[in-house]
């Protein structure tokens, strides 16, 4: 997959250093993946939440952090829409962000 872009992840882990390894691991895995359907994501990330609007919520580092992406399956592109703490996530609408 092509991930657009790594900068939000980097900006986040610079503020929350404990998230760095987990976000880097997710990023590297996403680059190697070829997700064409939500079920392929669930096969690798059983705790991921599949939402409307082609959005997926990943639990990062034991659910300490949340990552919301929008996926264009047909283009093989993942757009980072949100990365934050669980508390910050509670303040957004993951289906529209």
PDB file of C-alpha atoms in Angstrom:
ATOM      1  CA  UNK A   1       0.000   0.000   0.000  1.00  0.00           C
ATOM      2  CA  UNK A   2       1.007   3.586  -0.443  1.00  0.00           C
ATOM      3  CA  UNK A   3       0.651   5.565   2.802  1.00  0.00           C
ATOM      4  CA  UNK A   4      -0.136   9.276   2.618  1.00  0.00           C
ATOM      5  CA  UNK A   5       1.700  10.493   4.624  1.00  0.00           C
ATOM      6  CA  UNK A   6       4.198   9.504   7.295  1.00  0.00           C
ATOM      7  CA  UNK A   7       4.487  13.065   8.657  1.00  0.00           C
ATOM      8  CA  UNK A   8       1.429  12.910  10.992  1.00  0.00           C
ATOM      9  CA  UNK A   9       2.823   9.707  12.490  1.00  0.00           C
ATOM     10  CA  UNK A  10       6.269  11.257  12.965  1.00  0.00           C
ATOM     11  CA  UNK A  11       4.810  14.437  14.465  1.00  0.00           C
ATOM     12  CA  UNK A  12       2.803  12.352  16.922  1.00  0.00           C
ATOM     13  CA  UNK A  13       5.646  10.096  18.062  1.00  0.00           C
ATOM     14  CA  UNK A  14       7.894  13.099  18.601  1.00  0.00           C
ATOM     15  CA  UNK A  15       5.373  14.277  21.228  1.00  0.00           C
ATOM     16  CA  UNK A  16       4.536  10.773  22.489  1.00  0.00           C
ATOM     17  CA  UNK A  17       7.813   8.876  22.334  1.00  0.00           C
ATOM     18  CA  UNK A  18       6.180   5.711  23.647  1.00  0.00           C
ATOM     19  CA  UNK A  19       4.196   5.444  20.422  1.00  0.00           C
ATOM     20  CA  UNK A  20       7.177   5.494  18.086  1.00  0.00           C
ATOM     21  CA  UNK A  21       7.988   1.784  17.768  1.00  0.00           C
ATOM     22  CA  UNK A  22       4.345   0.751  17.398  1.00  0.00           C
ATOM     23  CA  UNK A  23       3.578   3.428  14.788  1.00  0.00           C
ATOM     24  CA  UNK A  24       6.728   2.621  12.838  1.00  0.00           C
ATOM     25  CA  UNK A  25       5.819  -1.073  12.879  1.00  0.00           C
ATOM     26  CA  UNK A  26       2.283  -0.312  11.642  1.00  0.00           C
ATOM     27  CA  UNK A  27       3.673   1.953   8.897  1.00  0.00           C
ATOM     28  CA  UNK A  28       6.145  -0.663   7.663  1.00  0.00           C
ATOM     29  CA  UNK A  29       3.449  -3.335   7.709  1.00  0.00           C
ATOM     30  CA  UNK A  30       1.039  -1.108   5.777  1.00  0.00           C
ATOM     31  CA  UNK A  31       3.690  -0.457   3.113  1.00  0.00           C
ATOM     32  CA  UNK A  32       4.178  -4.218   2.645  1.00  0.00           C
ATOM     33  CA  UNK A  33       0.452  -4.974   2.597  1.00  0.00           C
ATOM     34  CA  UNK A  34      -1.896  -5.197  -0.353  1.00  0.00           C
ATOM     35  CA  UNK A  35      -5.274  -4.657   1.296  1.00  0.00           C
ATOM     36  CA  UNK A  36      -8.078  -4.926  -1.240  1.00  0.00           C
ATOM     37  CA  UNK A  37     -10.935  -5.549   1.200  1.00  0.00           C
ATOM     38  CA  UNK A  38     -11.714  -4.801   4.839  1.00  0.00           C
ATOM     39  CA  UNK A  39     -11.630  -8.535   5.583  1.00  0.00           C
ATOM     40  CA  UNK A  40      -7.960  -8.634   4.573  1.00  0.00           C
ATOM     41  CA  UNK A  41      -7.238  -5.965   7.170  1.00  0.00           C
ATOM     42  CA  UNK A  42      -9.192  -7.884   9.820  1.00  0.00           C
ATOM     43  CA  UNK A  43      -7.159 -11.000   9.009  1.00  0.00           C
ATOM     44  CA  UNK A  44      -3.999  -9.168  10.094  1.00  0.00           C
ATOM     45  CA  UNK A  45      -5.497  -6.760  12.628  1.00  0.00           C
ATOM     46  CA  UNK A  46      -8.359  -8.532  14.379  1.00  0.00           C
ATOM     47  CA  UNK A  47      -8.934  -5.561  16.696  1.00  0.00           C
ATOM     48  CA  UNK A  48      -9.198  -3.025  13.880  1.00  0.00           C
ATOM     49  CA  UNK A  49     -12.615  -1.407  13.540  1.00  0.00           C
ATOM     50  CA  UNK A  50     -14.027  -1.139  10.046  1.00  0.00           C
ATOM     51  CA  UNK A  51     -16.163   1.997   9.676  1.00  0.00           C
ATOM     52  CA  UNK A  52     -18.209   3.577   6.931  1.00  0.00           C
ATOM     53  CA  UNK A  53     -16.572   5.739   4.318  1.00  0.00           C
ATOM     54  CA  UNK A  54     -13.711   3.249   3.884  1.00  0.00           C
ATOM     55  CA  UNK A  55     -12.267   4.238   7.249  1.00  0.00           C
ATOM     56  CA  UNK A  56     -10.447   1.891   9.573  1.00  0.00           C
ATOM     57  CA  UNK A  57      -9.465   2.465  13.197  1.00  0.00           C
ATOM     58  CA  UNK A  58      -6.303   0.703  14.345  1.00  0.00           C
ATOM     59  CA  UNK A  59      -5.483   0.224  18.008  1.00  0.00           C
ATOM     60  CA  UNK A  60      -1.844   1.132  18.496  1.00  0.00           C
ATOM     61  CA  UNK A  61       0.307  -0.066  21.393  1.00  0.00           C
ATOM     62  CA  UNK A  62      -2.334  -2.012  23.237  1.00  0.00           C
ATOM     63  CA  UNK A  63      -5.074   0.531  22.546  1.00  0.00           C
ATOM     64  CA  UNK A  64      -3.129   3.390  24.169  1.00  0.00           C
ATOM     65  CA  UNK A  65      -3.309   5.216  20.843  1.00  0.00           C
ATOM     66  CA  UNK A  66      -5.699   5.237  17.921  1.00  0.00           C
ATOM     67  CA  UNK A  67      -4.981   5.601  14.240  1.00  0.00           C
ATOM     68  CA  UNK A  68      -7.765   6.402  11.776  1.00  0.00           C
ATOM     69  CA  UNK A  69      -7.118   5.920   8.086  1.00  0.00           C
ATOM     70  CA  UNK A  70      -9.171   6.181   4.933  1.00  0.00           C
ATOM     71  CA  UNK A  71      -8.391   3.526   2.361  1.00  0.00           C
ATOM     72  CA  UNK A  72      -8.879   3.618  -1.376  1.00  0.00           C
ATOM     73  CA  UNK A  73      -8.728  -0.135  -1.902  1.00  0.00           C
ATOM     74  CA  UNK A  74      -8.850   0.108  -5.690  1.00  0.00           C
ATOM     75  CA  UNK A  75      -5.839   2.458  -5.759  1.00  0.00           C
ATOM     76  CA  UNK A  76      -3.892   0.798  -2.966  1.00  0.00           C
ATOM     77  CA  UNK A  77      -3.678   4.050  -1.016  1.00  0.00           C
ATOM     78  CA  UNK A  78      -3.987   4.642   2.728  1.00  0.00           C
ATOM     79  CA  UNK A  79      -4.599   8.190   3.937  1.00  0.00           C
ATOM     80  CA  UNK A  80      -3.760   9.024   7.540  1.00  0.00           C
ATOM     81  CA  UNK A  81      -6.760  10.934   8.887  1.00  0.00           C
ATOM     82  CA  UNK A  82      -6.031  10.971  12.636  1.00  0.00           C
ATOM     83  CA  UNK A  83      -3.487   9.735  15.143  1.00  0.00           C
ATOM     84  CA  UNK A  84      -3.969  10.418  18.813  1.00  0.00           C
ATOM     85  CA  UNK A  85      -4.488   9.191  22.310  1.00  0.00           C
ATOM     86  CA  UNK A  86      -7.570   7.241  23.234  1.00  0.00           C
ATOM     87  CA  UNK A  87      -8.948  10.359  24.957  1.00  0.00           C
ATOM     88  CA  UNK A  88      -8.352  12.515  21.850  1.00  0.00           C
ATOM     89  CA  UNK A  89     -10.043   9.873  19.727  1.00  0.00           C
ATOM     90  CA  UNK A  90     -13.137  10.091  21.897  1.00  0.00           C
ATOM     91  CA  UNK A  91     -13.496  13.721  20.807  1.00  0.00           C
ATOM     92  CA  UNK A  92     -13.654  13.076  17.045  1.00  0.00           C
ATOM     93  CA  UNK A  93     -16.068  11.513  14.608  1.00  0.00           C
ATOM     94  CA  UNK A  94     -13.925   8.815  13.027  1.00  0.00           C
ATOM     95  CA  UNK A  95     -16.365   8.351  10.129  1.00  0.00           C
ATOM     96  CA  UNK A  96     -16.011  11.940   8.925  1.00  0.00           C
ATOM     97  CA  UNK A  97     -12.516  13.029   9.927  1.00  0.00           C
TER      98      UNK A  97
END
